[in-house]
Tab-separated table of C-alpha atoms and ligand atoms in Angstrom:
chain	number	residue	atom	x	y	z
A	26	UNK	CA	0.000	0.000	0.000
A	27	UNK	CA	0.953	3.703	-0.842
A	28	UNK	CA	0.703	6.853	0.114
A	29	UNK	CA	0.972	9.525	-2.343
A	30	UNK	CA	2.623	13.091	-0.971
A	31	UNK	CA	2.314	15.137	-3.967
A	32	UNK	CA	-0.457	15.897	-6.368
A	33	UNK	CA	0.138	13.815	-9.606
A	34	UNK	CA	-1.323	16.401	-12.154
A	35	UNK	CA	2.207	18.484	-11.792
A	36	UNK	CA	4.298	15.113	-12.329
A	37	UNK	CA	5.138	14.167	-15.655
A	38	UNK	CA	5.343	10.125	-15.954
A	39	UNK	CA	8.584	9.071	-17.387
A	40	UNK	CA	7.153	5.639	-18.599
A	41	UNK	CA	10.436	3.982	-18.778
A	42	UNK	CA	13.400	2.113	-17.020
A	43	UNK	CA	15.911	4.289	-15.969
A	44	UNK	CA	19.144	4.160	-18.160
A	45	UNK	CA	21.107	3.260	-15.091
A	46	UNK	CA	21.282	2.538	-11.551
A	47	UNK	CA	23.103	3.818	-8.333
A	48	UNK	CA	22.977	1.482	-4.837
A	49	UNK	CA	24.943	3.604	-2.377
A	50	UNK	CA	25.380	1.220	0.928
A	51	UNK	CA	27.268	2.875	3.970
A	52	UNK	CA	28.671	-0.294	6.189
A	53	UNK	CA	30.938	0.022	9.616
A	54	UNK	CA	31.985	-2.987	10.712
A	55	UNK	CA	29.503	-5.162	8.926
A	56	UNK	CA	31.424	-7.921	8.273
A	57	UNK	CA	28.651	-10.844	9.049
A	58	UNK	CA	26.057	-9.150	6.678
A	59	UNK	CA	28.111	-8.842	4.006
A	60	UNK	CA	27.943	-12.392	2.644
A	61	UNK	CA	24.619	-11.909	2.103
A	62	UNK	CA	24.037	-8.458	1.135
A	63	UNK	CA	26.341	-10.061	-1.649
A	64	UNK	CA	23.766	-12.728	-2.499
A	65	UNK	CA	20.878	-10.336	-2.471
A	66	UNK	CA	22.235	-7.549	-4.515
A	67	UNK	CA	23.468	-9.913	-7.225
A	68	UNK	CA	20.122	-11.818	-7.694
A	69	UNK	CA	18.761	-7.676	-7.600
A	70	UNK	CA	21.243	-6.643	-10.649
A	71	UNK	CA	20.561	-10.252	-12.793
A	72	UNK	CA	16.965	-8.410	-13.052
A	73	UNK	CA	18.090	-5.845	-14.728
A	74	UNK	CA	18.741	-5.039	-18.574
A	75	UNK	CA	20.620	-1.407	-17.829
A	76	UNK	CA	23.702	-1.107	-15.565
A	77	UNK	CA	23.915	-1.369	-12.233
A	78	UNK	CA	26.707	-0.375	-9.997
A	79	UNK	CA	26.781	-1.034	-5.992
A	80	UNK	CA	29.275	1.607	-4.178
A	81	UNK	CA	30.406	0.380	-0.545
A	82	UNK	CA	31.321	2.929	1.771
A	83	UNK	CA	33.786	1.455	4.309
A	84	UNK	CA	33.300	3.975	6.865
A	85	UNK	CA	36.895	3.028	9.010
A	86	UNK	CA	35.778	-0.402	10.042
A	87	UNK	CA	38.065	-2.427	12.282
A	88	UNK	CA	37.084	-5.384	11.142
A	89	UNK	CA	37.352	-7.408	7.828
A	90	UNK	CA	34.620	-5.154	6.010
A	91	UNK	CA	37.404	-3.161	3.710
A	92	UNK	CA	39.142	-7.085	2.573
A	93	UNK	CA	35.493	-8.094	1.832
A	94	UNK	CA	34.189	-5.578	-0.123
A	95	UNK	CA	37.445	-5.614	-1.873
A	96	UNK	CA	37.383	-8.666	-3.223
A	97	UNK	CA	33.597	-8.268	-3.780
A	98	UNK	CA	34.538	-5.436	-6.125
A	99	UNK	CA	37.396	-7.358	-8.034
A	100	UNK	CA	34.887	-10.493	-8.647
A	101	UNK	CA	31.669	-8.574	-8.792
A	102	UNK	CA	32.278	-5.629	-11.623
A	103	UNK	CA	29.431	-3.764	-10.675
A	104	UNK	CA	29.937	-3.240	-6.836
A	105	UNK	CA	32.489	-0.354	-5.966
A	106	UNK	CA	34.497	-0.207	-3.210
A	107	UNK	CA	35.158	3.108	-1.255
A	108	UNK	CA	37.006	3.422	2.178
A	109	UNK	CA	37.091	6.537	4.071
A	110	UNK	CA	40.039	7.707	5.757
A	111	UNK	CA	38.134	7.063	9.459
A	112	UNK	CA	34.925	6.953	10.473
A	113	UNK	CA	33.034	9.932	9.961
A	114	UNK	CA	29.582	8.496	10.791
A	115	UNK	CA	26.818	7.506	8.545
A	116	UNK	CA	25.231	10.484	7.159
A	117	UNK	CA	28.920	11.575	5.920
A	118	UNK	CA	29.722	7.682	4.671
A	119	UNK	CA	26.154	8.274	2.525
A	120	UNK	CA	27.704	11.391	1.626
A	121	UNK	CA	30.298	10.453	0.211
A	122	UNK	CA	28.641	7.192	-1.126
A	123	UNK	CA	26.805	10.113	-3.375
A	124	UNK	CA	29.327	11.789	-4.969
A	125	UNK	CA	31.058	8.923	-6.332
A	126	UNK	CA	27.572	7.821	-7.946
A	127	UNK	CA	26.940	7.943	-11.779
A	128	UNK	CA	23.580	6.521	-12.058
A	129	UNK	CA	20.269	8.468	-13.284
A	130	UNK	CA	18.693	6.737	-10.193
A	131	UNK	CA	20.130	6.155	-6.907
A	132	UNK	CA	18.978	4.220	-3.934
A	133	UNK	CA	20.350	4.492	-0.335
A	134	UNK	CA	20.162	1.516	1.692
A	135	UNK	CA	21.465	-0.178	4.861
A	136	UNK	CA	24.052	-2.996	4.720
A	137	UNK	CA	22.465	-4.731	7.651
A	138	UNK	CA	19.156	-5.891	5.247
A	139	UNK	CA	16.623	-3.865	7.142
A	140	UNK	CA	16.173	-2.166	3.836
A	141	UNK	CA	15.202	-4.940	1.665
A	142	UNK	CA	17.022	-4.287	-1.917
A	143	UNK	CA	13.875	-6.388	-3.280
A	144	UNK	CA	11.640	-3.542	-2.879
A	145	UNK	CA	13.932	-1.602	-4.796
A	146	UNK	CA	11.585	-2.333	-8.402
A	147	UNK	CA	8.550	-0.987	-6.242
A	148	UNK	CA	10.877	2.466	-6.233
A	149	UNK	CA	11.504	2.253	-9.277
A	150	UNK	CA	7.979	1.777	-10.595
A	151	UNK	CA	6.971	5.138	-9.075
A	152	UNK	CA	10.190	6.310	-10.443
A	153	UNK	CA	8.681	5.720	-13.781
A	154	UNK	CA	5.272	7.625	-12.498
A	155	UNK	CA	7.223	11.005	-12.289
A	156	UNK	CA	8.500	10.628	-8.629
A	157	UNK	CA	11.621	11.842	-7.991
A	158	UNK	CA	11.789	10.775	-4.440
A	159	UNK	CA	10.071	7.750	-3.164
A	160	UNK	CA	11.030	6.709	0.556
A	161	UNK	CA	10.796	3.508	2.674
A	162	UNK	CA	8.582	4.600	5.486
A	163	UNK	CA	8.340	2.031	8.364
A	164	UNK	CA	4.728	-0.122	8.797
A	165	UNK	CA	6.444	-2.295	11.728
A	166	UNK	CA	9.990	-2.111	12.921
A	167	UNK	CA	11.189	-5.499	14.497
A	168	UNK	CA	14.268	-6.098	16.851
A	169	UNK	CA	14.538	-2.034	17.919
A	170	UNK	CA	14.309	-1.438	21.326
A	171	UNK	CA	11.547	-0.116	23.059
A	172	UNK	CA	13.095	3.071	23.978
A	173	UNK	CA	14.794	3.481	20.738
A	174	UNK	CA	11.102	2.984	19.354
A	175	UNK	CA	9.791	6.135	21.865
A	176	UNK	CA	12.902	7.777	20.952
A	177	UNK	CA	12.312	8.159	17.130
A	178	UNK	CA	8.075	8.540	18.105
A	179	UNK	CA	8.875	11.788	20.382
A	180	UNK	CA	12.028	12.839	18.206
A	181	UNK	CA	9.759	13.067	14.512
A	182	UNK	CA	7.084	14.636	16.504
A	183	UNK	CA	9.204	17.785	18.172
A	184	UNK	CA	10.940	17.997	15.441
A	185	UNK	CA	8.457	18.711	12.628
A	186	UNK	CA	6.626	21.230	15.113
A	187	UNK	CA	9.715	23.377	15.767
A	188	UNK	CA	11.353	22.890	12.413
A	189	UNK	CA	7.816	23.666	10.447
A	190	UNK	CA	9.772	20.928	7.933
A	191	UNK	CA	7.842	17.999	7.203
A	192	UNK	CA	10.300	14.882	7.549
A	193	UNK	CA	8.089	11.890	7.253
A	194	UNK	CA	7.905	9.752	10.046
A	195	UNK	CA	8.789	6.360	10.334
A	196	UNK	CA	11.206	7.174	8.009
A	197	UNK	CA	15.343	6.055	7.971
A	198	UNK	CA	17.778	6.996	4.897
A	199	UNK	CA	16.200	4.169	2.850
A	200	UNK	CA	14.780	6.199	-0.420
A	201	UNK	CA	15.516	6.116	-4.186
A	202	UNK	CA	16.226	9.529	-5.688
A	203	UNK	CA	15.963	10.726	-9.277
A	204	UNK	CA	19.391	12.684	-10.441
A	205	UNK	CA	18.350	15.852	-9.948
A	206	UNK	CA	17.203	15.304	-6.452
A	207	UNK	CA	20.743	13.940	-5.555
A	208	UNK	CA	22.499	16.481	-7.719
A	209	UNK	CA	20.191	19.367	-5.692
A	210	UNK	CA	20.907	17.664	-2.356
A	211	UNK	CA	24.819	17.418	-3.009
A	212	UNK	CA	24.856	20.555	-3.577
A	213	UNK	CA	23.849	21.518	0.152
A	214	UNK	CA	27.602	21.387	1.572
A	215	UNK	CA	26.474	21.719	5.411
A	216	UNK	CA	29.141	19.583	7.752
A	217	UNK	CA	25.973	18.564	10.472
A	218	UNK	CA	24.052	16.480	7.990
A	219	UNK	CA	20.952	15.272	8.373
A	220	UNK	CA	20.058	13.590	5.354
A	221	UNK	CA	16.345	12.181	5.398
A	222	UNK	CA	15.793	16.074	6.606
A	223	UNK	CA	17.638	17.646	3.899
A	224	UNK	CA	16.053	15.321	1.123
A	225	UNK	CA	12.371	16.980	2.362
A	226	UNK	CA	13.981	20.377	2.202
A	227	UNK	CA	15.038	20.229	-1.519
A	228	UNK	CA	11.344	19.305	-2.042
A	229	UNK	CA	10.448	18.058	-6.208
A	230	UNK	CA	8.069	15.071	-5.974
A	231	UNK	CA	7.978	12.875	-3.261
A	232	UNK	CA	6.252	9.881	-2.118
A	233	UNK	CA	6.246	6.881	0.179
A	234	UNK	CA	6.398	3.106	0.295
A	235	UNK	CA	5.032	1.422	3.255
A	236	UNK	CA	6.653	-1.453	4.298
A	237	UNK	CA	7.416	-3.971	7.231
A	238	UNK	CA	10.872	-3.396	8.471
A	239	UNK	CA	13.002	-6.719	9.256
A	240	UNK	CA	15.220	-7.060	12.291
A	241	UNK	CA	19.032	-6.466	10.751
A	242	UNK	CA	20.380	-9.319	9.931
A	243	UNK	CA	23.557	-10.455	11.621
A	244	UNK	CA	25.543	-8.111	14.336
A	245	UNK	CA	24.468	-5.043	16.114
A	246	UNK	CA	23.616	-1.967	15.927
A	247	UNK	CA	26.012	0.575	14.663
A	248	UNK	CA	23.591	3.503	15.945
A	249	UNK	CA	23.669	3.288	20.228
A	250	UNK	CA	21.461	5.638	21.919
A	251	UNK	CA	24.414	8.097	21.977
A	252	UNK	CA	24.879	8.107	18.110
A	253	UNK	CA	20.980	8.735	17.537
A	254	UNK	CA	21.179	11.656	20.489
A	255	UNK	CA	23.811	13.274	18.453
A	256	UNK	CA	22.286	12.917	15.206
A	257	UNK	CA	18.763	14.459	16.780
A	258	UNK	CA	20.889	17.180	18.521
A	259	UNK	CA	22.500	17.868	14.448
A	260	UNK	CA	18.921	17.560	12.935
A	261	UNK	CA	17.202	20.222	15.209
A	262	UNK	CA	20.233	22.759	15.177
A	263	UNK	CA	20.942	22.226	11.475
A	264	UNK	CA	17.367	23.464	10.629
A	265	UNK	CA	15.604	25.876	13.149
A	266	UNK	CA	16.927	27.956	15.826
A	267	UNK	CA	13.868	27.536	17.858
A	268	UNK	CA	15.746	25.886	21.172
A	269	UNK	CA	17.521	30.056	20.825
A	270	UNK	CA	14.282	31.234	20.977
A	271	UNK	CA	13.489	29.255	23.640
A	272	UNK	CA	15.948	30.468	25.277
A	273	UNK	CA	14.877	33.852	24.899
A	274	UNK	CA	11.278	32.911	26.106
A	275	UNK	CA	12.880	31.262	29.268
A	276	UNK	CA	14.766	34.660	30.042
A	277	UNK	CA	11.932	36.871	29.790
A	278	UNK	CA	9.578	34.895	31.663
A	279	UNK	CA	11.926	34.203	34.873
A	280	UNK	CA	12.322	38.183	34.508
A	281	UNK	CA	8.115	38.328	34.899
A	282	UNK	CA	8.308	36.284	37.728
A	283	UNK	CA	11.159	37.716	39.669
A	284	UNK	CA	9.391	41.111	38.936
A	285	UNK	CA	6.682	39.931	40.788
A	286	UNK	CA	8.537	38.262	43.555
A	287	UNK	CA	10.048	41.394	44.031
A	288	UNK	CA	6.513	43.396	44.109
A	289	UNK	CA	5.070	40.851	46.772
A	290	UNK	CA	7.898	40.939	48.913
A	291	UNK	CA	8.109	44.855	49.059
A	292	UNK	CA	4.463	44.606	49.468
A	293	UNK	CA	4.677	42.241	52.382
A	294	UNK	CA	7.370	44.118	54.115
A	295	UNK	CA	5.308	47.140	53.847
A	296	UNK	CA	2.612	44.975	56.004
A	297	UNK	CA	5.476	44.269	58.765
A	298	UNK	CA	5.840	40.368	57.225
A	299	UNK	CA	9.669	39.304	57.202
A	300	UNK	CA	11.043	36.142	54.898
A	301	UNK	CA	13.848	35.300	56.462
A	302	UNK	CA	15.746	33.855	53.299
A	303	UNK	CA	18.493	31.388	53.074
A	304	UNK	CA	16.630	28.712	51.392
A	305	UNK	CA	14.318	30.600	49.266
A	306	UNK	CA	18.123	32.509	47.899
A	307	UNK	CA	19.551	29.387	47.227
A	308	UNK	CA	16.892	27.896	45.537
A	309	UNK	CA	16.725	30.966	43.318
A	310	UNK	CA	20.643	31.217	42.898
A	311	UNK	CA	20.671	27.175	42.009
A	312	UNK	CA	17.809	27.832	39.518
A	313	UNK	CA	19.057	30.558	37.762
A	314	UNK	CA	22.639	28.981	37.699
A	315	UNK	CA	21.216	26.359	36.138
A	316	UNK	CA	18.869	27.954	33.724
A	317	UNK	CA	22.144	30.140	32.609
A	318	UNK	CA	24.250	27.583	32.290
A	319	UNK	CA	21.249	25.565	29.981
A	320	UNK	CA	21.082	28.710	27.918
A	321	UNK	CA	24.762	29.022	27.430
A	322	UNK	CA	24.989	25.197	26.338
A	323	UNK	CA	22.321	25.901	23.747
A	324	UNK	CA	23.973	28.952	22.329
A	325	UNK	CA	27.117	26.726	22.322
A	326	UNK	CA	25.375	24.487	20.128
A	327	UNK	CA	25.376	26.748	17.695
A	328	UNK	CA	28.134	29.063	17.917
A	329	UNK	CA	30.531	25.116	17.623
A	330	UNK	CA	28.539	24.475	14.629
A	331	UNK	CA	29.379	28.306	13.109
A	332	UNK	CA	32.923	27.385	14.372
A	333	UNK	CA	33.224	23.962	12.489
A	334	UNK	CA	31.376	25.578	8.981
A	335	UNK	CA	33.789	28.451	9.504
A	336	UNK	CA	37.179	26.286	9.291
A	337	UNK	CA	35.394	25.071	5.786
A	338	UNK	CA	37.250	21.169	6.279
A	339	UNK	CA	36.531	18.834	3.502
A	340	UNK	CA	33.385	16.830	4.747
A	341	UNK	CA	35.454	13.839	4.519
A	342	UNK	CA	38.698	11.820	3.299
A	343	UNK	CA	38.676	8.862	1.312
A	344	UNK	CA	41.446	6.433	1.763
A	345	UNK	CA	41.217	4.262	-1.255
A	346	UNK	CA	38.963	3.180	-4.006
A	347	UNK	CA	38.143	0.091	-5.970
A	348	UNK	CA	36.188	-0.334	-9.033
A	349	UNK	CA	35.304	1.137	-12.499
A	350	UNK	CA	33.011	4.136	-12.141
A	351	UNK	CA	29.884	3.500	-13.719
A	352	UNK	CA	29.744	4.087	-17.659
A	353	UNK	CA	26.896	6.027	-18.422
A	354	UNK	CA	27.777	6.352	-22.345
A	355	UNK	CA	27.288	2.579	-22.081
A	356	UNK	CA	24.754	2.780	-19.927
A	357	UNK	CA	22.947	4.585	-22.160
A	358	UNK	CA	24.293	2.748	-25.580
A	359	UNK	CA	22.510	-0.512	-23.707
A	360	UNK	CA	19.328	1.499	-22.980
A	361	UNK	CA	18.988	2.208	-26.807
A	362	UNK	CA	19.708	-1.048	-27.814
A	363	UNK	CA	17.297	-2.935	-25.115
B	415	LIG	N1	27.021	3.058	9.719
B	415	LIG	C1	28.099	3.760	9.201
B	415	LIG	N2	28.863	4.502	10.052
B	415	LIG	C2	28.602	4.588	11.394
B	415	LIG	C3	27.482	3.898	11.902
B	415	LIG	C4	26.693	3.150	11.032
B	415	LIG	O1	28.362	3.696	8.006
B	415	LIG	O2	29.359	5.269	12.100
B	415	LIG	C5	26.177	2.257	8.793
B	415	LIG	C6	25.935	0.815	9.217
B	415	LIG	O3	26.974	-0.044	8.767
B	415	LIG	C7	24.609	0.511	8.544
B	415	LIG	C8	23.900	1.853	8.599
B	415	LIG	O4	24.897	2.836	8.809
B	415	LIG	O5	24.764	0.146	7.198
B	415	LIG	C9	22.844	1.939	9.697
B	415	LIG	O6	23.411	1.489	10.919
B	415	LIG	P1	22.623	0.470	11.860
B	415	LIG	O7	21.939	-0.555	11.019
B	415	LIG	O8	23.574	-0.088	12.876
B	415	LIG	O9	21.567	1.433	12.548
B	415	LIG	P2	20.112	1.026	13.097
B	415	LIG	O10	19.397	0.349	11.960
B	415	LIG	O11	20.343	0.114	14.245
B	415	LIG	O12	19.505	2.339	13.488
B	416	LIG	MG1	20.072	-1.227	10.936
């Protein structure tokens, strides 16, 4: 079952396959999915009559991820190896996994299999409608904690009310994107990066695909509750400076109050009634130490983040890559000839 986002009398159906396809799959330390994500992707690219290529992002695994996809890439033609210099995280490795693409379609997907590549023809079926986006959005979501499950509830939820931006909910990086979509979304350069955010900022046609999301399928997480804090913390600063405003709001109300307190004490000593006040100052000094210092942290937020745009650092370093690039004079050559 879908949902459609965006009225379909401004889309223009393409009607046709794309001349060629980009998989862009960010792995850390993924070395027990591998093997199969292997398996899966190859029976995926037998399907299809146009190229195909596969770029794995290494993002500085430890373990025997960079051999794998290595020798993946020197037996499988299509699949690309990347590695990154370290780890820089996954929105960066995704990042990265985008510029090196060629195709005139891309999908992003998870190594670990809870993006099933097999509902990657259901993409590109809408694809062919006129969508430029189309997004995996969530129907069940087994083997995730139950606090990581209230976690992503509450986060989607503040989030779209203080942002005003609409990111769908239920949603991960999982999402085929048209060319122009990933050229417009390259082209936002922003270190914090908050990719299923930015992709509903650069707007075009969007729409979603429900479906029932499978535990990952070997190993564990790569995303602990810190990760997803962090990433949360870069999606809220990176597009509204409500928590500021906040901040502001906080200020002047404590001002109204102690206004007031002031007015009902002078008022009450007028009457001849005495506070005597050591706890009622402390509690006031502690509370307005700690609303300061809450304040301060928020503006630091933000003043870092001006800091780390300001040095202008490459977003990332690549360490070495494997594989031809994709062809898209042949891609297109076998378009016209299938
Ligand atoms: N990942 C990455 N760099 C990181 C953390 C994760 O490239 O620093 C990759 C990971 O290999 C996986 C994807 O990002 O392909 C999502 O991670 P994971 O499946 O562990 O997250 P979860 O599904 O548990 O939220
Ligand atoms: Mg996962």
């Amino acid at each position: 079952m879908s949902t459609a986002t965006t009225p379909c009398c401004i889309r223009t159906p393409r009607n046709r396959a794309p001349n060629s396809l980009s998989l862009v799959i960010p792995c850390y330390n993924e070395e027990d999915v591998l093997p199969e994500l292997r398996r899966r992707l190859q029976e995926l690219v037998a399907q299809y009559s146009f190229p195909v290529e596969v770029v794995l992002v290494d993002d500085g695994s430890k373990d025997k991820t960079w051999p794998l996809i290595c020798q993946y890439s020197q037996e499988d033609t299509f699949i690309k190896a990347v590695r990154l210099a370290r780890n820089f995280g996954h929105q960066t490795a995704i990042t990265c996994g985008l510029d090196q693409t060629r195709g005139e379609v891309v999908v992003i997907l998870d190594a670990d299999l809870q993006d099933p590549p097999e509902l990657i023809p259901e993409m590109i079926n809408e694809w062919k409608d006129g969508y430029d986006v189309v997004y995996g959005q969530r129907r069940k979501r087994s083997g995730e904690s139950a606090a990581k499950k209230f976690f992503a509830f509450a986060f989607y939820r503040i989030f779209e009310k203080i942002a005003g931006l609409q990111v769908p909910r239920d949603t991960g990086d999982f999402r085929l994107m048209d060319r122009r979509a990933v050229d417009a979304l390259q082209s936002l350069r922003e270190r914090h990066r908050f990719v299923r955010g930015m992709v509903s900022w650069i707007g075009y046609h969007q729409k979603a695909i429900q479906y029932d999301r499978p535990e990952r399928f070997a190993g564990v997480t790569k995303y602990p509750f810190r990760k997803s804090l962090f990433l949360a913390i870069d999606a809220i600063t990176s597009f509204t400076y409500a928590p500021l405003r906040l901040a502001s709001y906080l200020g002047l109300a404590t001002s109204f109050f102690a206004f007031m307190y002031i007015g009902v004490v002078i008022i009450l000593k007028i009457c001849g009634i005495n506070f005597p006040g050591y706890t009622s100052i402390m509690a006031s000094i502690l509370l307005l130490g700690g609303l300061q210092l809450t304040v301060l942290g928020i503006l630091g937020e933000y003043v870092g983040r001006i800091f780390e745009q300001g040095q202008q650092r490459p977003l990332y370093l690549v360490d070495q890559v494997q594989g031809e690039p994709l062809d898209s004079t042949s891609a297109e050559r076998k378009q016209a000839q299938s």
